[in-house]
CSV table of N, CA and C in Angstrom, one decimal:
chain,number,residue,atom,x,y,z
I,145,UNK,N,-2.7,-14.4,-28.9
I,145,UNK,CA,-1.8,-13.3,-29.2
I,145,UNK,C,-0.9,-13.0,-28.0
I,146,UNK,N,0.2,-13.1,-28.6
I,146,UNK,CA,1.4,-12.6,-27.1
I,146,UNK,C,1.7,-11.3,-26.7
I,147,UNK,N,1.5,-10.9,-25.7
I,147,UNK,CA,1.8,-10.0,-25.1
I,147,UNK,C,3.2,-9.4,-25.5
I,148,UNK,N,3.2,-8.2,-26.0
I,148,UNK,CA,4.8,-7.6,-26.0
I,148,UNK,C,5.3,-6.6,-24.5
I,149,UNK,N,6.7,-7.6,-23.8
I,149,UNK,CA,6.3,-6.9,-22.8
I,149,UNK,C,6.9,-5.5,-22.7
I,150,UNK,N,7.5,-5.0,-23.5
I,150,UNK,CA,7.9,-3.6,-23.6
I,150,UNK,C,6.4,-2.8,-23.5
I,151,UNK,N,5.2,-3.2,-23.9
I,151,UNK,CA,4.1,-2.3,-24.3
I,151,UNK,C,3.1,-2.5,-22.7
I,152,UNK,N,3.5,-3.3,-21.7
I,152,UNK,CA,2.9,-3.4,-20.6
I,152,UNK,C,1.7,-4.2,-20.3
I,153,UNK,N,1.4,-4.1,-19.4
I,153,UNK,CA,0.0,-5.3,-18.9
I,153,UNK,C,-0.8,-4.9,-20.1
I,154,UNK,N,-2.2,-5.3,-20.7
I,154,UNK,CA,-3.1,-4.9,-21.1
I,154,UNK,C,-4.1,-4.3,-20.6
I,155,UNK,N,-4.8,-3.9,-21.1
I,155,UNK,CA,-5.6,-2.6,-20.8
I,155,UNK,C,-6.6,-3.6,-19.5
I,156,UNK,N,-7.3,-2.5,-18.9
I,156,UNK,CA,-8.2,-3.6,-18.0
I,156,UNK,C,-9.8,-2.7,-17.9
I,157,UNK,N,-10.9,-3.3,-17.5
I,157,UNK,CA,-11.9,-2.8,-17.6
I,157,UNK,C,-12.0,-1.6,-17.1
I,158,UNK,N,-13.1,-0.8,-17.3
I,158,UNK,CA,-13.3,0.7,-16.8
I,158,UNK,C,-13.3,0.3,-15.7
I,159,UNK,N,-14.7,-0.9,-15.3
I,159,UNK,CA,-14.8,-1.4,-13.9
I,159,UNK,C,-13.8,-1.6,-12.7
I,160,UNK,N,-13.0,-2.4,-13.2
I,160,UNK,CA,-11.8,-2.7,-12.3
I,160,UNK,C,-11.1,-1.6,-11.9
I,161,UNK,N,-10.5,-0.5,-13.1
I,161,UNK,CA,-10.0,0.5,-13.0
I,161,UNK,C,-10.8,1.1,-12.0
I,162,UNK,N,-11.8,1.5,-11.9
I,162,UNK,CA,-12.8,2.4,-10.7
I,162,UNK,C,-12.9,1.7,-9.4
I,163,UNK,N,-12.8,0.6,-9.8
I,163,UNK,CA,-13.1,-0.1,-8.5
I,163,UNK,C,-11.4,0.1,-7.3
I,164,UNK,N,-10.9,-0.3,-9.0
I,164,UNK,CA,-9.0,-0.5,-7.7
I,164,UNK,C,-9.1,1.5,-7.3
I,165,UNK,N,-9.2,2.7,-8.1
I,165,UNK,CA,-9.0,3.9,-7.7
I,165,UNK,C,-10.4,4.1,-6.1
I,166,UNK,N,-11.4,3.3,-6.4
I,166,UNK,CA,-12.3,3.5,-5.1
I,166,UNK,C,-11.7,3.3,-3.7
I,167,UNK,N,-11.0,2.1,-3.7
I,167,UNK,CA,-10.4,1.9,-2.4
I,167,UNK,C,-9.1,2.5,-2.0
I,168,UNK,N,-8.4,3.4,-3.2
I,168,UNK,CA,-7.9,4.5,-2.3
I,168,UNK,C,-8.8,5.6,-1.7
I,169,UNK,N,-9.8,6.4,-2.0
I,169,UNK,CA,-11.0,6.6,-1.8
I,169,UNK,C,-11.1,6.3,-0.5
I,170,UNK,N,-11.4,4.7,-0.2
I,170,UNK,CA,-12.1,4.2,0.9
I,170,UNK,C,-10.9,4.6,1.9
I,171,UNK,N,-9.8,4.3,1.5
I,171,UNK,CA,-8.5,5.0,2.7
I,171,UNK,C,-8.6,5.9,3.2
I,172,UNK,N,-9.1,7.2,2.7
I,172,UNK,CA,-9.2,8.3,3.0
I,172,UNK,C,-10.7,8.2,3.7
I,173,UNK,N,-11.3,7.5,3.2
I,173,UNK,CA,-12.5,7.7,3.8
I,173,UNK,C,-12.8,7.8,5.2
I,174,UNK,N,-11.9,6.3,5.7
I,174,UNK,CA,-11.9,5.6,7.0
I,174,UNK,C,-11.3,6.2,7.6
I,175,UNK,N,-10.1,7.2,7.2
I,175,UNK,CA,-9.3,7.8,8.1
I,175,UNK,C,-10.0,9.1,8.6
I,176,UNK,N,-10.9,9.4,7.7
I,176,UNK,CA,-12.1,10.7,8.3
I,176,UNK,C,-13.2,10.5,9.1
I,177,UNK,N,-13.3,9.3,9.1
I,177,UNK,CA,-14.7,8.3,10.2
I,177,UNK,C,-15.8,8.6,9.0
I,178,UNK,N,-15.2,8.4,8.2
I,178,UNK,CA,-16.8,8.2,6.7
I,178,UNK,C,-18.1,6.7,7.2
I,179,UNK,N,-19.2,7.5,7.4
I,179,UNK,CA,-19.8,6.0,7.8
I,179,UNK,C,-19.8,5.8,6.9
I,180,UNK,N,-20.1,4.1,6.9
I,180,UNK,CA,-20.0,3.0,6.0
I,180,UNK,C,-18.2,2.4,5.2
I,181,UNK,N,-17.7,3.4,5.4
I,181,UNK,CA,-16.3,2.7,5.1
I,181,UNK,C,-15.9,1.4,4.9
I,182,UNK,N,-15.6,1.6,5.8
I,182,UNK,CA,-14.9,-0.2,6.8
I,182,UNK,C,-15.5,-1.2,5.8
I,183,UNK,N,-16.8,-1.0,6.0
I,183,UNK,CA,-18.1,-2.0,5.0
I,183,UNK,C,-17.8,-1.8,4.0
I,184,UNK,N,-17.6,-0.8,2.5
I,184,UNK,CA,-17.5,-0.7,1.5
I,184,UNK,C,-16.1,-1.2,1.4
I,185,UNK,N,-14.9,-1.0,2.1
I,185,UNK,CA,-13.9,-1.7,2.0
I,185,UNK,C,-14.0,-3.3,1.9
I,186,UNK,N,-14.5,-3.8,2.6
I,186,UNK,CA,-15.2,-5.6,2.7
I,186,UNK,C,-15.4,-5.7,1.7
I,187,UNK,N,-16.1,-5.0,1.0
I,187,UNK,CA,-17.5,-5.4,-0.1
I,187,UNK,C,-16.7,-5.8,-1.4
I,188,UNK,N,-15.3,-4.5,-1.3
I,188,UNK,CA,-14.9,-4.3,-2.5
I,188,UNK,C,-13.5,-5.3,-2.3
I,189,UNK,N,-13.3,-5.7,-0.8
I,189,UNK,CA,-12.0,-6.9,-1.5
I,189,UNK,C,-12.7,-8.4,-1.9
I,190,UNK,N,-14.1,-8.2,-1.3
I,190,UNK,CA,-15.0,-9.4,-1.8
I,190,UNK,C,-14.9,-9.3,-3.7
I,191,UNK,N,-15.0,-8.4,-4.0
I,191,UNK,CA,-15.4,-8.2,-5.4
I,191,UNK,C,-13.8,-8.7,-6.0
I,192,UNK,N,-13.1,-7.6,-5.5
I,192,UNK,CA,-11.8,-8.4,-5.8
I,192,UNK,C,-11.2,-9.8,-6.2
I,193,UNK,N,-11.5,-10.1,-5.0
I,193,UNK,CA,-11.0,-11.6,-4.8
I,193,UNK,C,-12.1,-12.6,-5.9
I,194,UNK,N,-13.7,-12.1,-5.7
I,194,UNK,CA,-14.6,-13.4,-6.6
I,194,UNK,C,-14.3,-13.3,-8.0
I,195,UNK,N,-13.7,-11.8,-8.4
I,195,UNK,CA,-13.7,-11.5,-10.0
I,195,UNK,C,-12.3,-11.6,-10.5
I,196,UNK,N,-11.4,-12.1,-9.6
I,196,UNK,CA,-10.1,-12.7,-9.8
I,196,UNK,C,-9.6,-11.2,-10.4
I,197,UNK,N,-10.0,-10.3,-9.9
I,197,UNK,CA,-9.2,-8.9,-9.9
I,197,UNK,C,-8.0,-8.6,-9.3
I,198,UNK,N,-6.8,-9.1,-9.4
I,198,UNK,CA,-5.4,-9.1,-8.3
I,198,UNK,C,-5.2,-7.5,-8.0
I,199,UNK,N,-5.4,-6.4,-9.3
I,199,UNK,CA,-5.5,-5.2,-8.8
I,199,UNK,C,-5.8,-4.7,-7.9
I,200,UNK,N,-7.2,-5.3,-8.0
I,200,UNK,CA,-8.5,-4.3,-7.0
I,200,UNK,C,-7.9,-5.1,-5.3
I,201,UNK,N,-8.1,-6.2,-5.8
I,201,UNK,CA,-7.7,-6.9,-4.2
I,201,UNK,C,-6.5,-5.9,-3.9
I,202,UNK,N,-5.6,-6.5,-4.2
I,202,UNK,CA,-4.4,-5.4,-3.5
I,202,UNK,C,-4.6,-4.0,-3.1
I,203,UNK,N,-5.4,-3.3,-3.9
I,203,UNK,CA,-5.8,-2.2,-3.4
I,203,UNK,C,-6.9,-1.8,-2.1
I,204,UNK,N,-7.3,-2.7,-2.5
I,204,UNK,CA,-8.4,-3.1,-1.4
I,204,UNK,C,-7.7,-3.7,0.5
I,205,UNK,N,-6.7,-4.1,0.0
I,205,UNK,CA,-5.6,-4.6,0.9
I,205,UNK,C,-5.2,-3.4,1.6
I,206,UNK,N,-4.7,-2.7,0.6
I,206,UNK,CA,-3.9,-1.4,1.4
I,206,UNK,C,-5.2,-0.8,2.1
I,207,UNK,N,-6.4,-0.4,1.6
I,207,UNK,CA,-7.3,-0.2,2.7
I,207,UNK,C,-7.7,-0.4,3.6
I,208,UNK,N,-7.9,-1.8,3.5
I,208,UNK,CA,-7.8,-2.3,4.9
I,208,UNK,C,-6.9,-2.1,6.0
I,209,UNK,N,-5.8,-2.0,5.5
I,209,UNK,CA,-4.5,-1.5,6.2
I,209,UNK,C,-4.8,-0.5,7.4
I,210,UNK,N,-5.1,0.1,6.4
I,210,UNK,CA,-5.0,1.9,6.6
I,210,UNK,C,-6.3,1.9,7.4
I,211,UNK,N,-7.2,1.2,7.2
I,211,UNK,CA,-8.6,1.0,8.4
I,211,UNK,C,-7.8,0.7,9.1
I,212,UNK,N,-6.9,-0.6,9.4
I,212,UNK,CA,-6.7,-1.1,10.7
I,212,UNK,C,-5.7,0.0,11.2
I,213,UNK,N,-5.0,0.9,10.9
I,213,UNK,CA,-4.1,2.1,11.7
I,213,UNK,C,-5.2,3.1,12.3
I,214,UNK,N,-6.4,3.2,11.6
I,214,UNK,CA,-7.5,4.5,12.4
I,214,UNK,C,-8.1,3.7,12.9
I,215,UNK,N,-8.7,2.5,12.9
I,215,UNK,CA,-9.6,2.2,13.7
I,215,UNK,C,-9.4,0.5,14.7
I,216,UNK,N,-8.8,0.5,14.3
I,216,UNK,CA,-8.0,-1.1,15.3
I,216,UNK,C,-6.8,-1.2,15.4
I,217,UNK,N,-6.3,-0.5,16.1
I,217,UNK,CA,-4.8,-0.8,16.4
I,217,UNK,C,-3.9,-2.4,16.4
I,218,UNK,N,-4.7,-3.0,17.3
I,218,UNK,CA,-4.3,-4.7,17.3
I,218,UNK,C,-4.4,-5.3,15.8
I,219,UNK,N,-4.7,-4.8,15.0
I,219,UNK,CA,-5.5,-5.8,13.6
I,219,UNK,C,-4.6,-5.0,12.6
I,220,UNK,N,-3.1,-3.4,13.2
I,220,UNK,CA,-2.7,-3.4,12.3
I,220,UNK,C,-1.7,-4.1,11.5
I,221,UNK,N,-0.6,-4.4,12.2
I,221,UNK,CA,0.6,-4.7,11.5
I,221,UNK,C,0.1,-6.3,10.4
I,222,UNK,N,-1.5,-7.2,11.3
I,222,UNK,CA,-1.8,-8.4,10.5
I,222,UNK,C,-2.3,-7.7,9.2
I,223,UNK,N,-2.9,-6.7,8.9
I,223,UNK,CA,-3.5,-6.2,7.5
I,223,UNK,C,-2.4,-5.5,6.8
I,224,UNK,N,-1.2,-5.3,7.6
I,224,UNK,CA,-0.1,-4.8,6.6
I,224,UNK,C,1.0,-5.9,5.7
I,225,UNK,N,0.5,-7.4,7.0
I,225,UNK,CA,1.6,-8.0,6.8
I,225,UNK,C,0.7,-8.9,5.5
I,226,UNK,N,-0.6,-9.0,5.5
I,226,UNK,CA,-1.3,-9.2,4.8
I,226,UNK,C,-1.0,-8.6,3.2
I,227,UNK,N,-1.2,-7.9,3.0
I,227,UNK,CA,-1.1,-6.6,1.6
I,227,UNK,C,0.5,-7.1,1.3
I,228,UNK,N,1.5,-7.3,2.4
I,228,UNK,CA,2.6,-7.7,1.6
I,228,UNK,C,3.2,-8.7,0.8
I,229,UNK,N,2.6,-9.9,2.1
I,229,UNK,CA,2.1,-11.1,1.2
I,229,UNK,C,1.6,-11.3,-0.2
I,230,UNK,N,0.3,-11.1,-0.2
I,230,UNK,CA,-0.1,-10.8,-1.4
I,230,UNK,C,0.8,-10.0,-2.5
I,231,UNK,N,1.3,-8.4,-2.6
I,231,UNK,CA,2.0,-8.0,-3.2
I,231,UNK,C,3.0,-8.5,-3.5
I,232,UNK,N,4.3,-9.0,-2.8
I,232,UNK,CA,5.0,-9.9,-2.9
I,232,UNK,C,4.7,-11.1,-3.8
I,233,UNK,N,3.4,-12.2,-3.0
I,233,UNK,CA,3.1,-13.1,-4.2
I,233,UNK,C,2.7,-12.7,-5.5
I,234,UNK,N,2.1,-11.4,-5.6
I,234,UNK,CA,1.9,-11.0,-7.1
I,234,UNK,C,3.4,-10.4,-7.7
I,235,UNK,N,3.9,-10.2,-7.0
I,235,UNK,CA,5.2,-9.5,-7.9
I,235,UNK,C,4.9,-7.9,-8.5
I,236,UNK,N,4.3,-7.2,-7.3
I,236,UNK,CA,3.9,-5.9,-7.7
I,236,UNK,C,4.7,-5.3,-6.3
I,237,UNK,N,5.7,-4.5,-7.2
I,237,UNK,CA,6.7,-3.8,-6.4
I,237,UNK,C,6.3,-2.7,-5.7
I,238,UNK,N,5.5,-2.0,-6.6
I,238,UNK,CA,5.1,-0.7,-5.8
I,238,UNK,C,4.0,-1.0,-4.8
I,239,UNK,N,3.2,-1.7,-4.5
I,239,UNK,CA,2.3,-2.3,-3.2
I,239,UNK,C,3.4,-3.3,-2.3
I,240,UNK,N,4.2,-3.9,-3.0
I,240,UNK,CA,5.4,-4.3,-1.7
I,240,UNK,C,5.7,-3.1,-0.7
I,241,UNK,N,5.9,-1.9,-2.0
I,241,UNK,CA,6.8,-0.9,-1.3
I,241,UNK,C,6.0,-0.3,-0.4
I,242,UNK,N,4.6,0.1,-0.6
I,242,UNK,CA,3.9,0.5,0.0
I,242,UNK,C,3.3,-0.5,1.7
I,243,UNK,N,3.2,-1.7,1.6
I,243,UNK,CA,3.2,-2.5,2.6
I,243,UNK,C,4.7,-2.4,3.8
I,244,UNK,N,5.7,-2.5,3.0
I,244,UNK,CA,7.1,-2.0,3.6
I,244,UNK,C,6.7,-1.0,4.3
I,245,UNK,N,6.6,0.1,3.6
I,245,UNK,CA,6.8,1.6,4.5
I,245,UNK,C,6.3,1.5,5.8
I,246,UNK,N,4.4,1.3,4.9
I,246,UNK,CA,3.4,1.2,6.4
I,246,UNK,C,4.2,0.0,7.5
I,247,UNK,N,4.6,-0.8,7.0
I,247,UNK,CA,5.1,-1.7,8.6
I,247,UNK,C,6.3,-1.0,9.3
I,248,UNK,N,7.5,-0.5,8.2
I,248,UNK,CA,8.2,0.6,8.8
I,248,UNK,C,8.0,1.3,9.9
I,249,UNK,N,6.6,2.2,10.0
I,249,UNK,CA,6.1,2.9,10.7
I,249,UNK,C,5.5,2.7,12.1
I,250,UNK,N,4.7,1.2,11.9
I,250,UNK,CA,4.0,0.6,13.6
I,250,UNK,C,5.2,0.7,14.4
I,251,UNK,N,4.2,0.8,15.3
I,251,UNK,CA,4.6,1.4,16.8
I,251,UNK,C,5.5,0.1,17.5
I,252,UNK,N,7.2,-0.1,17.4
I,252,UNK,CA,8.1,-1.3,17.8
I,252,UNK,C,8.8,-1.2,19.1
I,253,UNK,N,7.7,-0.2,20.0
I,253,UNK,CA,8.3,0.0,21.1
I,253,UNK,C,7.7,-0.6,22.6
I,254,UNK,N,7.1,-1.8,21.8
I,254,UNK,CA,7.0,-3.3,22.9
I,254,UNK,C,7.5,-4.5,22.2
I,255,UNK,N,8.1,-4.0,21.0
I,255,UNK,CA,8.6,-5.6,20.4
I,255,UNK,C,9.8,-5.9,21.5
I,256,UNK,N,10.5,-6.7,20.6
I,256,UNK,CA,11.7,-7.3,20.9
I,256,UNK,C,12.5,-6.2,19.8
I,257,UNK,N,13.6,-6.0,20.6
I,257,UNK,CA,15.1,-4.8,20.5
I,257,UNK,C,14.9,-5.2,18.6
I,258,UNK,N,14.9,-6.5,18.0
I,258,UNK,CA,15.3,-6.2,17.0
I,258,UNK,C,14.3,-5.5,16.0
I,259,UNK,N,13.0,-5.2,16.3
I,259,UNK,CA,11.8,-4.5,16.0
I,259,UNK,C,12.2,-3.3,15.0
I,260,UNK,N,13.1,-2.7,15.5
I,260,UNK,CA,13.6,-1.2,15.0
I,260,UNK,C,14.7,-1.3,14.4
I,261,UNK,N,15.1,-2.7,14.1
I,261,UNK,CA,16.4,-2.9,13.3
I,261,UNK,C,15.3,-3.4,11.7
I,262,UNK,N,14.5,-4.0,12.5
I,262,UNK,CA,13.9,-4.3,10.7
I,262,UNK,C,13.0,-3.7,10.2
I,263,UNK,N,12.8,-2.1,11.1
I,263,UNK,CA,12.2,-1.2,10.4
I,263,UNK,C,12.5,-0.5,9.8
I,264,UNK,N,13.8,-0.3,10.2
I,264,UNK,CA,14.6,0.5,9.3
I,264,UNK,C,15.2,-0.4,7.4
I,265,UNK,N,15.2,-2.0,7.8
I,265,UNK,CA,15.8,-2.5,6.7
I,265,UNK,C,14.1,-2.3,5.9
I,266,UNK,N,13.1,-2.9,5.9
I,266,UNK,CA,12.0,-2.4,5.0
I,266,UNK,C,11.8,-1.4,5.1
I,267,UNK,N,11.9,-0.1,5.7
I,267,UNK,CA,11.4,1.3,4.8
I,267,UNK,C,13.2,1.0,4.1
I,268,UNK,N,14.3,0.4,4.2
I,268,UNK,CA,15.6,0.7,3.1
I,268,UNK,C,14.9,-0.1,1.9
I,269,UNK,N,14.5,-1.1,2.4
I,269,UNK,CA,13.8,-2.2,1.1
I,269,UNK,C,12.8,-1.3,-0.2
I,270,UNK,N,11.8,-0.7,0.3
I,270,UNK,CA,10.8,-0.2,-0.1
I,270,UNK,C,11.6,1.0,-1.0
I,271,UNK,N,12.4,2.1,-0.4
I,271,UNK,CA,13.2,2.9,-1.1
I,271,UNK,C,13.5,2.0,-2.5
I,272,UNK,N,14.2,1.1,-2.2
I,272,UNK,CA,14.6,0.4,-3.3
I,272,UNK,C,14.0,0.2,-4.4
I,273,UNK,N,12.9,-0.8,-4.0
I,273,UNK,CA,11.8,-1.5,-4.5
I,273,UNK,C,11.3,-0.1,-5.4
I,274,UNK,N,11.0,1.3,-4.8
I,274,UNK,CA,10.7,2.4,-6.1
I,274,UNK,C,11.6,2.8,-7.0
I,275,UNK,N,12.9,2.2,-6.7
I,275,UNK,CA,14.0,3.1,-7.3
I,275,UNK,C,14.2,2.2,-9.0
I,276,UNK,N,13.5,0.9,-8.3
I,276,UNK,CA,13.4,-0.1,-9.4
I,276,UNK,C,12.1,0.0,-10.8
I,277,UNK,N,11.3,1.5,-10.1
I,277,UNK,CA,10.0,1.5,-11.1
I,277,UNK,C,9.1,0.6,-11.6
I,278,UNK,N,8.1,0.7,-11.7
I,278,UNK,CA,7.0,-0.7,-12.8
I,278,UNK,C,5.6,0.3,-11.3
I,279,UNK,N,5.0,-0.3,-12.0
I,279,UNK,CA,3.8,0.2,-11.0
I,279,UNK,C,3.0,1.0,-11.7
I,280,UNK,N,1.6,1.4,-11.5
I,280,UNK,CA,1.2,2.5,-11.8
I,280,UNK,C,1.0,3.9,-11.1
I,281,UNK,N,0.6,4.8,-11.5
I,281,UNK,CA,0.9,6.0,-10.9
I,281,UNK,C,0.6,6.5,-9.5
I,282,UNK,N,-0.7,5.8,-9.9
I,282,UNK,CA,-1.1,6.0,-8.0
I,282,UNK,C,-0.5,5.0,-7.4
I,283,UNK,N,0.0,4.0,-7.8
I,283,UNK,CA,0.7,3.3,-6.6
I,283,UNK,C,1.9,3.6,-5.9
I,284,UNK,N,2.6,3.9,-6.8
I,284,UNK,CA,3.9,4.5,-6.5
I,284,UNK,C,3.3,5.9,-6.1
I,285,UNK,N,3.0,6.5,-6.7
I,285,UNK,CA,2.9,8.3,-5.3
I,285,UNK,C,2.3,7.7,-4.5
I,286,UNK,N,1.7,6.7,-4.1
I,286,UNK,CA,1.0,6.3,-2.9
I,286,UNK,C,2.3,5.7,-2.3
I,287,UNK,N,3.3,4.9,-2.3
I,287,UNK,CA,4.7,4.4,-2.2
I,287,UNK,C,5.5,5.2,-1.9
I,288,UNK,N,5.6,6.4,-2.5
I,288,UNK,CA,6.4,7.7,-2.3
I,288,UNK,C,6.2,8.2,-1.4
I,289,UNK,N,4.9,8.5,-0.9
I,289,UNK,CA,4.4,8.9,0.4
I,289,UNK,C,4.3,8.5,1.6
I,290,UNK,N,4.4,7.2,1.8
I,290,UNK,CA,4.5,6.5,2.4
I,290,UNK,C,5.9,6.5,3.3
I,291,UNK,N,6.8,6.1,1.8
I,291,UNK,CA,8.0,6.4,2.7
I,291,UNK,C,8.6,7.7,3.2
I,292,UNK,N,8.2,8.8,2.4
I,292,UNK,CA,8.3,10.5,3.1
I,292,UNK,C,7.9,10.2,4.3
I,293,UNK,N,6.4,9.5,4.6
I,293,UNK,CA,6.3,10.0,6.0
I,293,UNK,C,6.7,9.5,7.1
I,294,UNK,N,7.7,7.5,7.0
I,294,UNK,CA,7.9,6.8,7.5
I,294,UNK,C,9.7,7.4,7.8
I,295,UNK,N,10.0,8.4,6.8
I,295,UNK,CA,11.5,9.5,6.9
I,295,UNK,C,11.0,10.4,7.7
I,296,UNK,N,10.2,11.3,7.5
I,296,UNK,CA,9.5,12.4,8.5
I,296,UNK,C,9.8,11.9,10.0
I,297,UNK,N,9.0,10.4,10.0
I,297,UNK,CA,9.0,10.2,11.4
I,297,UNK,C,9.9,10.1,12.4
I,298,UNK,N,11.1,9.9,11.2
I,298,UNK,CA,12.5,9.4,11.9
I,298,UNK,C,13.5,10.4,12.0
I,299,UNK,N,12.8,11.5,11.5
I,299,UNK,CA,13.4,13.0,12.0
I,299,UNK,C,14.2,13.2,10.4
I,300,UNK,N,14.4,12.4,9.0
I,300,UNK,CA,15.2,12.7,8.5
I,300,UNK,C,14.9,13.3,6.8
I,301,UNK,N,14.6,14.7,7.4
I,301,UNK,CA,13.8,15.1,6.6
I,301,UNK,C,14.4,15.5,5.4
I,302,UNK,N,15.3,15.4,5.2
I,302,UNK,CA,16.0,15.5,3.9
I,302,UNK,C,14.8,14.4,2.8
I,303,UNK,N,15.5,13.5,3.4
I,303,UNK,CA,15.2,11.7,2.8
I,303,UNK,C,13.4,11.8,2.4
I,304,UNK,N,12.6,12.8,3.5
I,304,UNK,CA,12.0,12.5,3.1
I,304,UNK,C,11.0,13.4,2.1
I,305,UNK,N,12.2,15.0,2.0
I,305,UNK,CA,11.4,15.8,0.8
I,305,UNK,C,11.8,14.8,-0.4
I,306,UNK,N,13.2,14.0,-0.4
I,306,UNK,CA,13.2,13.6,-1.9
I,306,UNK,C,11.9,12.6,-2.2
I,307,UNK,N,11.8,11.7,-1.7
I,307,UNK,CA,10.7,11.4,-1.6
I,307,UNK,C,8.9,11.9,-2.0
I,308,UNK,N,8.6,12.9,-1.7
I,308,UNK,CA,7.9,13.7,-2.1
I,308,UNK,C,8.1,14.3,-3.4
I,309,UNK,N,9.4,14.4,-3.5
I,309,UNK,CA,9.5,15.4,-4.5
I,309,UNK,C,9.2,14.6,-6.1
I,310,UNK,N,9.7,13.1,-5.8
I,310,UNK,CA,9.6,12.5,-6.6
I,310,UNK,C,8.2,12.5,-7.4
């Protein structure tokens, strides 16, 4: 039976569903020093990746992320660059956009000069990439937020209540 694509992906397990909403969860978790985090994050991009879940993985991606900004600095920009990859190869805009922002943000003030030239074009990218819609809900507010805070930081707070407001 063919998919109509006006009507959207098909439905997906409760499972998956709880699993991909858990490791936003886990984000928050790790950023509070939740023991066992870090670990449950593993566990669950393992489940991801064996149950050929592209959801949950990517979600699980952005967790990692977001572990590597609270808890390993050196291991962040590879787990962001990671999550975009993947998003990218899946063709899921709103975890692009959310990968964009977070790299937006790392700290480019031992790169090389052009560091802060292409932080600014991916948090412009990412803007974009939402303005284009598809995604589900928590990805995109998770996307939205992202780039509010990645405007916030740049002092341009206009840019980044619309963002929020969205």
């Amino acid at each position: 039976m063919a998919l109509d694509p006006g009507n959207g992906p098909p439905p997906v397990s409760p499972e998956r569903e709880r699993l991909r909403i858990e490791a936003f969860r886990l984000a928050l978790d790790v950023q509070a020093a939740v023991p066992g985090a870090a670990e449950a994050i593993g566990r669950l991009l393992e489940t991801g990746r064996s149950q050929d879940w592209p959801e949950v993985f990517r979600a699980g991606l952005f967790a990692a992320a977001v572990a590597a900004t609270a808890t390993d600095y050196e291991q962040t920009l590879p787990a962001i660059n990671r999550l975009l990859a993947q998003a990218e190869s899946d063709g899921d805009y709103a975890m692009t956009a959310i990968a964009l922002a977070m790299r937006s943000s790392t700290d480019t003030t031992a790169s090389a000069a052009s560091a802060a030239v292409d932080a600014e074009a991916d948090l412009a990218r990412a803007t974009v990439l939402l303005e284009s819609g598809g995604g589900n809900a928590l990805d995109r507010i998770t996307a939205h937020n992202e780039c509010a805070q990645a405007y916030c930081d740049r002092w341009l707070w206009e840019l980044g209540d619309e963002q929020f407001a969205i």
